[in-house]
PDB file of C-alpha atoms in Angstrom:
ATOM      1  CA  LYS Y  29      13.300   8.980   7.846  1.00  0.00           C
ATOM      2  CA  GLN Y  30      10.199   9.667   5.766  1.00  0.00           C
ATOM      3  CA  GLU Y  31       6.966   9.770   7.739  1.00  0.00           C
ATOM      4  CA  VAL Y  32       3.470  10.203   6.351  1.00  0.00           C
ATOM      5  CA  THR Y  33       0.638  11.596   8.456  1.00  0.00           C
ATOM      6  CA  GLN Y  34      -3.031  11.755   7.583  1.00  0.00           C
ATOM      7  CA  ILE Y  35      -5.544  14.029   9.242  1.00  0.00           C
ATOM      8  CA  PRO Y  36      -8.244  13.485  10.310  1.00  0.00           C
ATOM      9  CA  ALA Y  37      -8.160   9.822  11.281  1.00  0.00           C
ATOM     10  CA  ALA Y  38     -11.925   9.610  10.818  1.00  0.00           C
ATOM     11  CA  LEU Y  39     -14.563  11.798   9.230  1.00  0.00           C
ATOM     12  CA  SER Y  40     -18.360  11.579   9.055  1.00  0.00           C
ATOM     13  CA  VAL Y  41     -20.313  13.757   6.637  1.00  0.00           C
ATOM     14  CA  PRO Y  42     -23.819  13.869   5.192  1.00  0.00           C
ATOM     15  CA  GLU Y  43     -24.340  12.950   1.571  1.00  0.00           C
ATOM     16  CA  GLY Y  44     -23.677  15.750  -0.892  1.00  0.00           C
ATOM     17  CA  GLU Y  45     -21.015  17.504   1.123  1.00  0.00           C
ATOM     18  CA  ASN Y  46     -17.661  18.443  -0.371  1.00  0.00           C
ATOM     19  CA  LEU Y  47     -14.712  17.348   1.753  1.00  0.00           C
ATOM     20  CA  VAL Y  48     -10.938  17.479   1.989  1.00  0.00           C
ATOM     21  CA  LEU Y  49      -8.590  14.816   3.292  1.00  0.00           C
ATOM     22  CA  ASN Y  50      -5.102  15.863   4.287  1.00  0.00           C
ATOM     23  CA  CYS Y  51      -1.747  14.145   3.961  1.00  0.00           C
ATOM     24  CA  SER Y  52       1.631  15.456   5.041  1.00  0.00           C
ATOM     25  CA  PHE Y  53       5.118  14.001   4.621  1.00  0.00           C
ATOM     26  CA  THR Y  54       8.376  14.938   6.279  1.00  0.00           C
ATOM     27  CA  ASP Y  55      10.862  14.577   3.403  1.00  0.00           C
ATOM     28  CA  SER Y  56      10.023  16.542   0.255  1.00  0.00           C
ATOM     29  CA  ALA Y  57      12.343  14.403  -1.894  1.00  0.00           C
ATOM     30  CA  ILE Y  58       9.727  12.104  -3.412  1.00  0.00           C
ATOM     31  CA  TYR Y  59       9.141  10.647  -6.859  1.00  0.00           C
ATOM     32  CA  ASN Y  60       5.387  10.498  -6.585  1.00  0.00           C
ATOM     33  CA  LEU Y  61       2.415  10.378  -4.253  1.00  0.00           C
ATOM     34  CA  GLN Y  62      -0.547   8.028  -4.535  1.00  0.00           C
ATOM     35  CA  TRP Y  63      -3.996   8.136  -3.003  1.00  0.00           C
ATOM     36  CA  PHE Y  64      -5.691   4.788  -2.451  1.00  0.00           C
ATOM     37  CA  ARG Y  65      -9.081   3.640  -1.302  1.00  0.00           C
ATOM     38  CA  GLN Y  66      -9.465   0.578   0.926  1.00  0.00           C
ATOM     39  CA  ASP Y  67     -12.819  -1.059   1.555  1.00  0.00           C
ATOM     40  CA  PRO Y  68     -13.255  -3.408   4.548  1.00  0.00           C
ATOM     41  CA  GLY Y  69     -11.808  -6.827   3.782  1.00  0.00           C
ATOM     42  CA  LYS Y  70     -10.610  -5.680   0.386  1.00  0.00           C
ATOM     43  CA  GLY Y  71      -7.299  -4.674  -1.112  1.00  0.00           C
ATOM     44  CA  LEU Y  72      -6.234  -1.209  -2.150  1.00  0.00           C
ATOM     45  CA  THR Y  73      -7.648   0.579  -5.161  1.00  0.00           C
ATOM     46  CA  SER Y  74      -5.469   3.293  -6.634  1.00  0.00           C
ATOM     47  CA  LEU Y  75      -7.383   6.543  -7.045  1.00  0.00           C
ATOM     48  CA  LEU Y  76      -4.826   9.070  -8.203  1.00  0.00           C
ATOM     49  CA  LEU Y  77      -1.077   9.219  -8.698  1.00  0.00           C
ATOM     50  CA  ILE Y  78       0.714  12.560  -8.771  1.00  0.00           C
ATOM     51  CA  GLN Y  79       4.261  12.667 -10.095  1.00  0.00           C
ATOM     52  CA  SER Y  80       6.702  14.923  -8.266  1.00  0.00           C
ATOM     53  CA  SER Y  81       6.674  17.379 -11.177  1.00  0.00           C
ATOM     54  CA  GLN Y  82       2.880  17.733 -11.102  1.00  0.00           C
ATOM     55  CA  ARG Y  83       0.717  19.869  -8.860  1.00  0.00           C
ATOM     56  CA  GLU Y  84      -2.613  18.095  -9.192  1.00  0.00           C
ATOM     57  CA  GLN Y  85      -4.543  15.249 -10.741  1.00  0.00           C
ATOM     58  CA  THR Y  86      -8.262  14.884 -11.304  1.00  0.00           C
ATOM     59  CA  SER Y  87     -10.493  11.873 -11.793  1.00  0.00           C
ATOM     60  CA  GLY Y  88     -14.244  12.379 -11.796  1.00  0.00           C
ATOM     61  CA  ARG Y  89     -15.284  13.853  -8.448  1.00  0.00           C
ATOM     62  CA  LEU Y  90     -11.778  13.460  -7.043  1.00  0.00           C
ATOM     63  CA  ASN Y  91      -9.006  16.023  -7.158  1.00  0.00           C
ATOM     64  CA  ALA Y  92      -5.617  15.546  -5.549  1.00  0.00           C
ATOM     65  CA  SER Y  93      -3.083  18.311  -5.123  1.00  0.00           C
ATOM     66  CA  LEU Y  94       0.592  18.134  -4.280  1.00  0.00           C
ATOM     67  CA  ASP Y  95       2.779  20.819  -2.724  1.00  0.00           C
ATOM     68  CA  LYS Y  96       6.092  19.028  -2.556  1.00  0.00           C
ATOM     69  CA  SER Y  97       8.050  21.871  -1.020  1.00  0.00           C
ATOM     70  CA  SER Y  98       5.738  22.076   1.978  1.00  0.00           C
ATOM     71  CA  GLY Y  99       5.266  18.306   2.188  1.00  0.00           C
ATOM     72  CA  ARG Y 100       1.498  18.353   1.740  1.00  0.00           C
ATOM     73  CA  SER Y 101      -1.177  16.746  -0.380  1.00  0.00           C
ATOM     74  CA  THR Y 102      -4.935  17.036  -0.261  1.00  0.00           C
ATOM     75  CA  LEU Y 103      -7.648  14.817  -1.678  1.00  0.00           C
ATOM     76  CA  TYR Y 104     -10.803  16.731  -2.498  1.00  0.00           C
ATOM     77  CA  ILE Y 105     -14.027  14.769  -2.905  1.00  0.00           C
ATOM     78  CA  ALA Y 106     -16.922  16.662  -4.444  1.00  0.00           C
ATOM     79  CA  ALA Y 107     -20.583  15.904  -3.789  1.00  0.00           C
ATOM     80  CA  SER Y 108     -19.868  12.945  -1.521  1.00  0.00           C
ATOM     81  CA  GLN Y 109     -21.991   9.794  -1.792  1.00  0.00           C
ATOM     82  CA  PRO Y 110     -22.562   6.860   0.596  1.00  0.00           C
ATOM     83  CA  GLY Y 111     -20.533   4.715  -1.801  1.00  0.00           C
ATOM     84  CA  ASP Y 112     -17.509   6.890  -1.008  1.00  0.00           C
ATOM     85  CA  SER Y 113     -17.436   5.433   2.507  1.00  0.00           C
ATOM     86  CA  ALA Y 114     -14.050   3.735   2.874  1.00  0.00           C
ATOM     87  CA  THR Y 115     -10.569   4.278   4.265  1.00  0.00           C
ATOM     88  CA  TYR Y 116      -8.414   6.595   2.175  1.00  0.00           C
ATOM     89  CA  LEU Y 117      -4.669   6.034   2.248  1.00  0.00           C
ATOM     90  CA  CYS Y 118      -1.924   8.381   1.152  1.00  0.00           C
ATOM     91  CA  ALA Y 119       1.468   6.948   0.165  1.00  0.00           C
ATOM     92  CA  VAL Y 120       4.709   8.478  -1.067  1.00  0.00           C
ATOM     93  CA  ARG Y 121       7.392   6.920  -3.212  1.00  0.00           C
ATOM     94  CA  PRO Y 122      10.684   8.065  -1.688  1.00  0.00           C
ATOM     95  CA  GLY Y 123      13.175   9.815  -3.909  1.00  0.00           C
ATOM     96  CA  LYS Y 124      16.201   8.265  -2.297  1.00  0.00           C
ATOM     97  CA  ALA Y 125      17.278   4.670  -1.734  1.00  0.00           C
ATOM     98  CA  GLY Y 126      14.382   2.280  -1.482  1.00  0.00           C
ATOM     99  CA  THR Y 127      11.525   1.661  -3.814  1.00  0.00           C
ATOM    100  CA  ALA Y 128       8.596   0.795  -1.604  1.00  0.00           C
ATOM    101  CA  LEU Y 129       5.742   3.121  -0.820  1.00  0.00           C
ATOM    102  CA  ILE Y 130       5.523   4.695   2.619  1.00  0.00           C
ATOM    103  CA  PHE Y 131       1.950   4.897   3.820  1.00  0.00           C
ATOM    104  CA  GLY Y 132      -0.005   7.013   6.223  1.00  0.00           C
ATOM    105  CA  LYS Y 133      -2.465   5.312   8.561  1.00  0.00           C
ATOM    106  CA  GLY Y 134      -5.434   6.525   6.581  1.00  0.00           C
ATOM    107  CA  THR Y 135      -8.611   8.531   7.012  1.00  0.00           C
ATOM    108  CA  THR Y 136     -11.798   6.528   7.489  1.00  0.00           C
ATOM    109  CA  LEU Y 137     -14.677   8.305   5.781  1.00  0.00           C
ATOM    110  CA  SER Y 138     -18.331   7.662   6.455  1.00  0.00           C
ATOM    111  CA  VAL Y 139     -20.931   9.326   4.236  1.00  0.00           C
ATOM    112  CA  SER Y 140     -24.506   9.088   5.488  1.00  0.00           C
ATOM    113  CA  SER Y 141     -27.566   9.209   3.267  1.00  0.00           C
TER     114      SER Y 141
ATOM    115  CA  GLY J   5      -7.049  -7.418 -17.852  1.00  0.00           C
ATOM    116  CA  ALA J   6      -6.360  -9.524 -14.778  1.00  0.00           C
ATOM    117  CA  GLY J   7      -5.125  -7.724 -11.711  1.00  0.00           C
ATOM    118  CA  VAL J   8      -2.859  -8.892  -8.914  1.00  0.00           C
ATOM    119  CA  SER J   9      -4.204 -12.026  -7.276  1.00  0.00           C
ATOM    120  CA  GLN J  10      -3.365 -13.501  -3.891  1.00  0.00           C
ATOM    121  CA  SER J  11      -4.135 -16.778  -2.190  1.00  0.00           C
ATOM    122  CA  PRO J  12      -5.449 -17.818   0.175  1.00  0.00           C
ATOM    123  CA  SER J  13      -7.757 -14.918   0.969  1.00  0.00           C
ATOM    124  CA  ASN J  14      -7.918 -16.002   4.597  1.00  0.00           C
ATOM    125  CA  LYS J  15      -5.632 -18.216   6.638  1.00  0.00           C
ATOM    126  CA  VAL J  16      -6.008 -19.275  10.248  1.00  0.00           C
ATOM    127  CA  THR J  17      -3.052 -21.095  11.741  1.00  0.00           C
ATOM    128  CA  GLU J  18      -1.823 -22.190  15.111  1.00  0.00           C
ATOM    129  CA  LYS J  19       1.114 -20.504  16.751  1.00  0.00           C
ATOM    130  CA  GLY J  20       4.344 -22.211  15.782  1.00  0.00           C
ATOM    131  CA  LYS J  21       3.173 -23.476  12.390  1.00  0.00           C
ATOM    132  CA  ASP J  22       4.670 -22.359   9.069  1.00  0.00           C
ATOM    133  CA  VAL J  23       2.530 -20.613   6.446  1.00  0.00           C
ATOM    134  CA  GLU J  24       2.965 -19.800   2.761  1.00  0.00           C
ATOM    135  CA  LEU J  25       1.214 -16.936   1.052  1.00  0.00           C
ATOM    136  CA  ARG J  26       1.072 -16.624  -2.715  1.00  0.00           C
ATOM    137  CA  CYS J  27       1.004 -13.645  -5.064  1.00  0.00           C
ATOM    138  CA  ASP J  28       0.421 -13.595  -8.815  1.00  0.00           C
ATOM    139  CA  PRO J  29       1.416 -10.201 -10.213  1.00  0.00           C
ATOM    140  CA  ILE J  30       0.020  -8.534 -13.309  1.00  0.00           C
ATOM    141  CA  SER J  31       1.522 -10.129 -16.405  1.00  0.00           C
ATOM    142  CA  GLY J  32       4.492  -8.137 -17.635  1.00  0.00           C
ATOM    143  CA  HIS J  33       5.115  -6.366 -14.345  1.00  0.00           C
ATOM    144  CA  THR J  34       8.736  -6.796 -13.386  1.00  0.00           C
ATOM    145  CA  ALA J  35       8.536  -5.292  -9.898  1.00  0.00           C
ATOM    146  CA  LEU J  36       6.764  -7.045  -7.019  1.00  0.00           C
ATOM    147  CA  TYR J  37       6.298  -5.860  -3.446  1.00  0.00           C
ATOM    148  CA  TRP J  38       5.036  -7.414  -0.226  1.00  0.00           C
ATOM    149  CA  TYR J  39       3.497  -5.246   2.499  1.00  0.00           C
ATOM    150  CA  ARG J  40       1.906  -6.015   5.849  1.00  0.00           C
ATOM    151  CA  GLN J  41      -1.013  -4.213   7.491  1.00  0.00           C
ATOM    152  CA  ARG J  42      -1.558  -4.930  11.161  1.00  0.00           C
ATOM    153  CA  LEU J  43      -4.754  -3.863  12.856  1.00  0.00           C
ATOM    154  CA  GLY J  44      -4.808  -0.118  13.399  1.00  0.00           C
ATOM    155  CA  GLN J  45      -1.447   0.361  11.700  1.00  0.00           C
ATOM    156  CA  GLY J  46      -0.356   1.672   8.343  1.00  0.00           C
ATOM    157  CA  LEU J  47       1.029  -0.580   5.659  1.00  0.00           C
ATOM    158  CA  GLU J  48       4.605  -1.692   6.289  1.00  0.00           C
ATOM    159  CA  PHE J  49       6.983  -2.631   3.494  1.00  0.00           C
ATOM    160  CA  LEU J  50       8.422  -6.140   3.754  1.00  0.00           C
ATOM    161  CA  ILE J  51      10.324  -7.076   0.599  1.00  0.00           C
ATOM    162  CA  TYR J  52      10.765  -5.996  -3.027  1.00  0.00           C
ATOM    163  CA  PHE J  53      11.726  -7.955  -6.158  1.00  0.00           C
ATOM    164  CA  GLN J  54      12.868  -6.355  -9.403  1.00  0.00           C
ATOM    165  CA  GLY J  55      13.527  -8.689 -12.313  1.00  0.00           C
ATOM    166  CA  ASN J  56      16.549 -10.867 -11.676  1.00  0.00           C
ATOM    167  CA  SER J  57      18.178  -8.461  -9.231  1.00  0.00           C
ATOM    168  CA  ALA J  58      18.783  -9.397  -5.613  1.00  0.00           C
ATOM    169  CA  PRO J  59      15.633  -8.624  -3.612  1.00  0.00           C
ATOM    170  CA  ASP J  60      15.451  -5.731  -1.168  1.00  0.00           C
ATOM    171  CA  LYS J  61      14.729  -7.515   2.119  1.00  0.00           C
ATOM    172  CA  SER J  62      15.173  -4.460   4.316  1.00  0.00           C
ATOM    173  CA  GLY J  63      11.591  -4.531   5.586  1.00  0.00           C
ATOM    174  CA  LEU J  64      11.462  -8.139   6.771  1.00  0.00           C
ATOM    175  CA  PRO J  65      10.831  -8.028  10.543  1.00  0.00           C
ATOM    176  CA  SER J  66      12.735 -11.190  11.464  1.00  0.00           C
ATOM    177  CA  ASP J  67      14.530 -14.184   9.994  1.00  0.00           C
ATOM    178  CA  ARG J  68      11.282 -16.148  10.297  1.00  0.00           C
ATOM    179  CA  PHE J  69      10.115 -14.263   7.215  1.00  0.00           C
ATOM    180  CA  SER J  70      11.357 -15.104   3.724  1.00  0.00           C
ATOM    181  CA  ALA J  71      10.117 -14.715   0.185  1.00  0.00           C
ATOM    182  CA  GLU J  72      10.901 -16.089  -3.218  1.00  0.00           C
ATOM    183  CA  ARG J  73       9.979 -15.125  -6.726  1.00  0.00           C
ATOM    184  CA  THR J  74      10.234 -17.277  -9.820  1.00  0.00           C
ATOM    185  CA  GLY J  75      11.513 -15.094 -12.628  1.00  0.00           C
ATOM    186  CA  GLU J  76       9.007 -12.303 -13.161  1.00  0.00           C
ATOM    187  CA  SER J  77       5.969 -14.286 -12.077  1.00  0.00           C
ATOM    188  CA  VAL J  78       4.632 -15.838  -8.902  1.00  0.00           C
ATOM    189  CA  SER J  79       5.985 -14.961  -5.482  1.00  0.00           C
ATOM    190  CA  THR J  80       5.567 -16.772  -2.187  1.00  0.00           C
ATOM    191  CA  LEU J  81       5.989 -15.248   1.259  1.00  0.00           C
ATOM    192  CA  THR J  82       6.825 -17.796   3.946  1.00  0.00           C
ATOM    193  CA  ILE J  83       6.492 -17.212   7.658  1.00  0.00           C
ATOM    194  CA  GLN J  84       8.080 -19.869   9.840  1.00  0.00           C
ATOM    195  CA  ARG J  85       7.097 -20.621  13.431  1.00  0.00           C
ATOM    196  CA  THR J  86       4.252 -18.108  13.323  1.00  0.00           C
ATOM    197  CA  GLN J  87       3.587 -15.874  16.314  1.00  0.00           C
ATOM    198  CA  GLN J  88       0.384 -14.070  17.277  1.00  0.00           C
ATOM    199  CA  GLU J  89       2.064 -10.757  16.386  1.00  0.00           C
ATOM    200  CA  ASP J  90       2.254 -11.993  12.777  1.00  0.00           C
ATOM    201  CA  SER J  91      -1.540 -11.684  12.503  1.00  0.00           C
ATOM    202  CA  ALA J  92      -2.156  -9.114   9.791  1.00  0.00           C
ATOM    203  CA  VAL J  93      -3.300  -8.606   6.239  1.00  0.00           C
ATOM    204  CA  TYR J  94      -0.451  -9.344   3.841  1.00  0.00           C
ATOM    205  CA  LEU J  95      -0.709  -7.347   0.623  1.00  0.00           C
ATOM    206  CA  CYS J  96       1.164  -7.869  -2.598  1.00  0.00           C
ATOM    207  CA  ALA J  97       1.649  -5.205  -5.262  1.00  0.00           C
ATOM    208  CA  SER J  98       3.250  -5.111  -8.679  1.00  0.00           C
ATOM    209  CA  SER J  99       4.378  -2.358 -10.990  1.00  0.00           C
ATOM    210  CA  LEU J 100       5.590  -2.168 -14.536  1.00  0.00           C
ATOM    211  CA  ARG J 101       9.089  -1.434 -13.349  1.00  0.00           C
ATOM    212  CA  GLY J 102      10.877  -0.599 -10.148  1.00  0.00           C
ATOM    213  CA  GLY J 103      14.285   0.823  -9.404  1.00  0.00           C
ATOM    214  CA  ASP J 104      15.500   3.976  -7.724  1.00  0.00           C
ATOM    215  CA  ARG J 105      14.290   6.301 -10.441  1.00  0.00           C
ATOM    216  CA  SER J 106      11.008   4.631 -11.175  1.00  0.00           C
ATOM    217  CA  SER J 107       7.760   6.472 -10.732  1.00  0.00           C
ATOM    218  CA  TYR J 108       5.558   3.645 -11.898  1.00  0.00           C
ATOM    219  CA  GLU J 109       2.221   3.099 -10.221  1.00  0.00           C
ATOM    220  CA  GLN J 110       1.827   0.121  -7.900  1.00  0.00           C
ATOM    221  CA  TYR J 111      -1.249  -2.100  -8.231  1.00  0.00           C
ATOM    222  CA  PHE J 112      -2.354  -4.054  -5.173  1.00  0.00           C
ATOM    223  CA  GLY J 113      -3.926  -7.446  -4.731  1.00  0.00           C
ATOM    224  CA  PRO J 114      -6.846  -8.137  -2.350  1.00  0.00           C
ATOM    225  CA  GLY J 115      -4.537  -9.391   0.390  1.00  0.00           C
ATOM    226  CA  THR J 116      -4.345 -12.464   2.592  1.00  0.00           C
ATOM    227  CA  ARG J 117      -5.746 -12.113   6.085  1.00  0.00           C
ATOM    228  CA  LEU J 118      -3.573 -14.184   8.416  1.00  0.00           C
ATOM    229  CA  THR J 119      -4.784 -15.028  11.900  1.00  0.00           C
ATOM    230  CA  VAL J 120      -2.429 -16.804  14.282  1.00  0.00           C
ATOM    231  CA  THR J 121      -4.211 -18.403  17.225  1.00  0.00           C
TER     232      THR J 121
END
């Protein structure tokens, strides 16, 4: 059974710091991996999607990497800003039967000014 | 263009009542998903619709939960005889396509926060 784990559960950093959020998954047979952002009381905003054949994706200050064989992904946030404060969710699309995403519990990030 | 919309945004109901939650997917998206997020938990898959195929109901937690979808448009999630444990945020997502070999991105709505008192 696929399980997704995110470490740390919470992270507080001062503005301007570079940071890394970690995601691990137990079954390497995936079609893709998505990173989402969730603000309190809001839905999910997709940040980056990495297909199983890709190793990384970049969008602005965000860079996500995927090492499928070791079951790991990282989300790198450069020059963090207070507006980056949110919960970041990692989700994998299983490669076997089933189409729904399997989510980790998230990392709650707080960036102080 | 318009994203996924859900209504109501908040719903408070008494234990034992039935509730209906609505999802409007992105136009043209054939795949639609319902997820649930309970406090302190990760998102849990509930049900998946793909075109006119039979829905994947494998995530529904009990027979009190059901969902319908009209063609490739609106979906409603119904919870009968609500219990306090049903309190959660219910999120709907749609994607261009689904299916076992699909790698299409899922787009989420803002969710419906359900509180059962």
